[in-house]
Tab-separated table of C-alpha atoms in Angstrom:
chain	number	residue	atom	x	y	z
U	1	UNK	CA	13.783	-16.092	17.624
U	2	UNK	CA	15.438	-12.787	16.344
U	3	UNK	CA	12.660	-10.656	14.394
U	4	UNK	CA	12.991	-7.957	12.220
U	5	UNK	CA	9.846	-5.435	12.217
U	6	UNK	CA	10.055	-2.912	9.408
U	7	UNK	CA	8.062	0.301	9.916
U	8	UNK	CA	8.538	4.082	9.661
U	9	UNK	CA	10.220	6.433	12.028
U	10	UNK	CA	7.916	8.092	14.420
U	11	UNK	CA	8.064	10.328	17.114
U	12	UNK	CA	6.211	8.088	19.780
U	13	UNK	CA	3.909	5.061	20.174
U	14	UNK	CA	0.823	5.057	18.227
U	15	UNK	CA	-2.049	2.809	19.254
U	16	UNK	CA	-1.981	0.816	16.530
U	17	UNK	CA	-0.241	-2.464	14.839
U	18	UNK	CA	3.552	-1.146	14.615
U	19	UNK	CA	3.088	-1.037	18.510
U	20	UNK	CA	1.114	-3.580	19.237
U	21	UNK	CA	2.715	-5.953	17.374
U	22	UNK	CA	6.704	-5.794	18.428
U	23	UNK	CA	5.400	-5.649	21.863
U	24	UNK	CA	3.347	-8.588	21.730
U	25	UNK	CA	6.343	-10.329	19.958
U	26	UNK	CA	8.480	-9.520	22.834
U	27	UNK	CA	6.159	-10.508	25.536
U	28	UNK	CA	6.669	-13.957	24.035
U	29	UNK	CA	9.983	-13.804	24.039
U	30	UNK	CA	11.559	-12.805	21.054
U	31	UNK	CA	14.078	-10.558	20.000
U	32	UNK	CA	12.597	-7.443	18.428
U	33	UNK	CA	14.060	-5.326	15.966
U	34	UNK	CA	12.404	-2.254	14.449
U	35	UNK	CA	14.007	-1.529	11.355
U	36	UNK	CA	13.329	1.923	9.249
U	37	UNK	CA	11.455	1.256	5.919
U	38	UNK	CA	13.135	4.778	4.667
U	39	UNK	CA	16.199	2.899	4.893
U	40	UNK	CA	16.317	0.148	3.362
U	41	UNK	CA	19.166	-0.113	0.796
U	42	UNK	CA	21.694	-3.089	-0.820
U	43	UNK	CA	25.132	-2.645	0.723
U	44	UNK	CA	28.166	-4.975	-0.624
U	45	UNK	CA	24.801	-7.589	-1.912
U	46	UNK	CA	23.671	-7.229	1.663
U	47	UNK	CA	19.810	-6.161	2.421
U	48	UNK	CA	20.479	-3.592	4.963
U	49	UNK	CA	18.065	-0.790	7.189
U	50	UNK	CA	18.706	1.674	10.065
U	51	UNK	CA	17.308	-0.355	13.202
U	52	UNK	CA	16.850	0.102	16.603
U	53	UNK	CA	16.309	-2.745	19.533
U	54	UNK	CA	12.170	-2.433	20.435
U	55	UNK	CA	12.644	-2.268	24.554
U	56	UNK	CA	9.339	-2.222	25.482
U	57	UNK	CA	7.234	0.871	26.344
U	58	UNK	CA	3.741	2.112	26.351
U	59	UNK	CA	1.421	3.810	23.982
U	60	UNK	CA	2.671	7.953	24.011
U	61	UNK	CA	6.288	6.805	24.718
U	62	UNK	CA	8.984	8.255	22.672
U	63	UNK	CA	9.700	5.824	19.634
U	64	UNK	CA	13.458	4.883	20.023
U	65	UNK	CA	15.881	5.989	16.918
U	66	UNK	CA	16.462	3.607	14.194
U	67	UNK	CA	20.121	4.638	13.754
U	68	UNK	CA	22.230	1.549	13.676
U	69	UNK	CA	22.598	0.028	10.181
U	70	UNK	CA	22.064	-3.648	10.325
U	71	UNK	CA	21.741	-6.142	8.060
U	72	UNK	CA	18.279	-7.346	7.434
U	73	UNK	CA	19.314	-11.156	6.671
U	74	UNK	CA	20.658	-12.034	10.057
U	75	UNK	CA	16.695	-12.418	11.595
U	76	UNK	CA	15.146	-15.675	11.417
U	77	UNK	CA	11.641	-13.562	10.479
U	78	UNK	CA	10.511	-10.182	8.968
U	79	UNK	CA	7.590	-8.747	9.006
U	80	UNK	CA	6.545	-5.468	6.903
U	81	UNK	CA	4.128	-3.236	8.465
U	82	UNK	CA	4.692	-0.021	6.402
U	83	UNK	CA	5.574	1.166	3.306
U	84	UNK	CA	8.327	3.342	2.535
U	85	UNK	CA	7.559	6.728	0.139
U	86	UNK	CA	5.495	6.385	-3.162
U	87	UNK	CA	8.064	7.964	-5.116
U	88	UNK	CA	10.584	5.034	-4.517
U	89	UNK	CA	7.784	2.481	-4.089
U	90	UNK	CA	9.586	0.271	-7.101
U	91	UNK	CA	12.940	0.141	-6.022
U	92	UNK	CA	11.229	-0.639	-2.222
U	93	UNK	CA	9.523	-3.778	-3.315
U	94	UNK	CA	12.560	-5.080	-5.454
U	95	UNK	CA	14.711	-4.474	-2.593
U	96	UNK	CA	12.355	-6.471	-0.290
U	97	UNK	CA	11.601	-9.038	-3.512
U	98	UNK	CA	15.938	-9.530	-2.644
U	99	UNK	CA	15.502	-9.848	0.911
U	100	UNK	CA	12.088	-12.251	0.892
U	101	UNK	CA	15.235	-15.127	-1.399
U	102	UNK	CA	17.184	-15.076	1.602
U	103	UNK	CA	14.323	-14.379	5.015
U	104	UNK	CA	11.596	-15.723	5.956
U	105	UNK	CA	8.739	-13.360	6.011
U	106	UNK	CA	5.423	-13.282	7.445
U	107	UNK	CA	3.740	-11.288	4.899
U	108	UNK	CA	5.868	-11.945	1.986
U	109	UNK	CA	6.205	-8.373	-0.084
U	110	UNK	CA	5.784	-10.190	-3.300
U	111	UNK	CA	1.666	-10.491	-2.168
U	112	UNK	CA	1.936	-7.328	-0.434
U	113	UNK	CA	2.723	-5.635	-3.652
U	114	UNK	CA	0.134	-7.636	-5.685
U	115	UNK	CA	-2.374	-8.127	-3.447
U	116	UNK	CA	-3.071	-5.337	-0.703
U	117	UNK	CA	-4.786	-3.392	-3.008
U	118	UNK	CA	-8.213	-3.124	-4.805
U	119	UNK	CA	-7.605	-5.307	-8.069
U	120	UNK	CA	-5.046	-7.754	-6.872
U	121	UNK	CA	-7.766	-8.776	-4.376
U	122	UNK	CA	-9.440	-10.066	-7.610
U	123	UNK	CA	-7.860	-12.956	-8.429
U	124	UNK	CA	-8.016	-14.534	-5.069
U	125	UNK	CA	-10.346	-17.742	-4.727
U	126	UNK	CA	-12.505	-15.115	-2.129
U	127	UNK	CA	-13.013	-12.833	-5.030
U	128	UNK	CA	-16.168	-15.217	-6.076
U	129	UNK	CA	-18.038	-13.608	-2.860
U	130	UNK	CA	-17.509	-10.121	-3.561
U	131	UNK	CA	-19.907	-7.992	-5.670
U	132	UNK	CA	-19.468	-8.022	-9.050
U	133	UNK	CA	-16.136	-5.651	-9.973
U	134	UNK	CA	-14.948	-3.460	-12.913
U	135	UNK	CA	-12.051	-1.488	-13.182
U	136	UNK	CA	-12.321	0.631	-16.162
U	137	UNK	CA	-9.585	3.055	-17.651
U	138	UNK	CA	-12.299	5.375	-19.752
U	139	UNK	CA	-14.811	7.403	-18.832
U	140	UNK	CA	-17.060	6.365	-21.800
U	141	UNK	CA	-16.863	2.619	-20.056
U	142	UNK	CA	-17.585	3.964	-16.470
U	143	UNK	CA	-21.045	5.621	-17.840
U	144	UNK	CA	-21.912	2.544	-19.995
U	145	UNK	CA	-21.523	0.088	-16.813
U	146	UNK	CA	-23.421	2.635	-14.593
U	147	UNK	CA	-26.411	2.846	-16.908
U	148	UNK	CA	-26.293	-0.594	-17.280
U	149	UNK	CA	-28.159	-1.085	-14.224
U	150	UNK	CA	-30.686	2.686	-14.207
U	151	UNK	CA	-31.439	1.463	-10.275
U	152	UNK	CA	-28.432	0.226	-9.038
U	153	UNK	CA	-26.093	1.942	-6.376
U	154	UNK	CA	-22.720	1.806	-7.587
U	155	UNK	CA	-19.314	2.186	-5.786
U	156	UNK	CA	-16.631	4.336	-7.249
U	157	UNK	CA	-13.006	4.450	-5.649
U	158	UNK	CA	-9.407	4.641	-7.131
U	159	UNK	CA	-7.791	1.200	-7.282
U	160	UNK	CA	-4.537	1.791	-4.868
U	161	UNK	CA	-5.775	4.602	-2.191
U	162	UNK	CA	-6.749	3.615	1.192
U	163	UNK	CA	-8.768	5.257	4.067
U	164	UNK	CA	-11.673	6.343	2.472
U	165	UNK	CA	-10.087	8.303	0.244
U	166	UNK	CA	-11.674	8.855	-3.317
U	167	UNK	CA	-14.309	6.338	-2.388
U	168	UNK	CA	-18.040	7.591	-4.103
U	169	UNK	CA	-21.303	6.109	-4.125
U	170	UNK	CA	-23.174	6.890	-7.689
U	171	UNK	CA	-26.451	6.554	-9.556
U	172	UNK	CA	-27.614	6.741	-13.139
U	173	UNK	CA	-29.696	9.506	-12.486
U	174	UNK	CA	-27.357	11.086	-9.522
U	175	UNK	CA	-26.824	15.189	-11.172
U	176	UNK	CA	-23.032	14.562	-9.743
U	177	UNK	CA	-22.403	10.947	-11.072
U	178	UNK	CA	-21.003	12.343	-14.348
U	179	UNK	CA	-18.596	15.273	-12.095
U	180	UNK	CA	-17.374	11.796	-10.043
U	181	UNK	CA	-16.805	10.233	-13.332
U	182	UNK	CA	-14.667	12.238	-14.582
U	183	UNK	CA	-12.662	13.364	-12.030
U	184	UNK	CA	-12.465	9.218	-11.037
U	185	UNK	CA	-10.545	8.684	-14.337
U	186	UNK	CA	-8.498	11.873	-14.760
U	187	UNK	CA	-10.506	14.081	-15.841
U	188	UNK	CA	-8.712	13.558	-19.329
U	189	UNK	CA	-11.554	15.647	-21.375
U	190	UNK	CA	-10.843	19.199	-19.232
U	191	UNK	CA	-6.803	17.959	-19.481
U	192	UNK	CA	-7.245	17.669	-22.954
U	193	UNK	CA	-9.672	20.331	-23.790
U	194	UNK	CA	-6.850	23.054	-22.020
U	195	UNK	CA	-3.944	21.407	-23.115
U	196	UNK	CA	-4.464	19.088	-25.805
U	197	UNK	CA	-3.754	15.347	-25.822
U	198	UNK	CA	-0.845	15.513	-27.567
U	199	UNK	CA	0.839	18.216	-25.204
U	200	UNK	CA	-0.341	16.561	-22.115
U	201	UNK	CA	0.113	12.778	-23.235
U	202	UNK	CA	-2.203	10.461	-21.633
U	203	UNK	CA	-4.381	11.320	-18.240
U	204	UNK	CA	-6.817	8.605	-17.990
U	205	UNK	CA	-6.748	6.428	-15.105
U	206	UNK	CA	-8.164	3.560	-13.820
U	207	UNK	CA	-11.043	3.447	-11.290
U	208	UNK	CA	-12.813	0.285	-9.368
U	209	UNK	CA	-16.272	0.565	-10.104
U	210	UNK	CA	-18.451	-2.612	-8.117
């Protein structure tokens, strides 16, 4: 089976999935591609990326080159393991949206897009287990739910970051709960305050609050 792997460029092999996962693919014997998520473009109607053949290798070797522009509808499989950059993150998933018509994928990018984040996650049949969720756009909301519950511990974090990052754990009566607030949803007072709302337009955002 030929399989395309799309990924980013990197200097060597990192111990984690967009290593471990070509090589296990071609310890099974399968033809592995790596293809360049930075790449990816339409060509004559033709889904197309910079690839390279994955030949093996261990974890510190030098990543090979994706240099050779191949068409991404010649593999009987695809599977995404990165994303390309956030500022072209629309045109990325409509490209792939073209490509999943035509390929087979093994993570479709149509759920990727909808799901791997922390509201899309919502309306799966799992959801029913997880702790009870809001995701609020104003601040005045994200204080009302908080003291809705004076003794609960609440968790605050930003609906499409990853790795920790933004991630708070808040309390009614927490002196820094209102500074985590704010900042969680734009801080749209301070923009507002300095700039005015109709010079800056609009600067609240949304926040996961369970």
């Amino acid at each position: 089976m030929k399989i395309l792997v799309l990924t980013l460029q990197r200097t060597h092999y990192e111990p984690v999935n967009n290593y471990f996962i070509p090589r296990s693919l071609q310890e099974l014997g399968h033809e592995v591609v790596l293809g360049d998520v930075d790449t990816l473009s339409l060509l004559d109607t033709q889904v197309v990326a910079h690839t390279s053949p994955f030949e093996g290798g261990k974890v510190g070797d030098p990543h090979p080159r994706m240099t050779v522009v191949r068409s991404c509808e010649d593999f009987d499989l695809v599977w995404l393991l990165e994303y390309s950059h956030p500022s072209r993150e629309s045109e990325f998933f409509q490209l792939l949206w073209v490509l999943e018509q035509r390929v087979t994928f093994v993570n479709r990018p149509s759920s990727v897009f909808f799901i791997n984040n922390k509201i899309g996650v919502l309306g799966l049949r799992a959801s029913t287990h997880f702790a009870g969720s809001h995701v609020l756009l104003h601040e005045s909301d994200v204080r009302e739910a908080i003291a809705s519950d004076s003794s609960a511990t609440w968790v605050l974090k930003p609906p499409n970051l990853g790795c920790g990052a933004g991630v708070f754990l808040v309390r009614n009566d927490d002196p820094n709960t209102s500074a985590l607030v704010q900042s969680a949803t734009g801080n749209a007072y301070q923009k507002y305050e300095m700039h005015t709302r109709e010079a800056y337009g609009q600067a609240e955002q949304y926040t996961l609050l369970q």
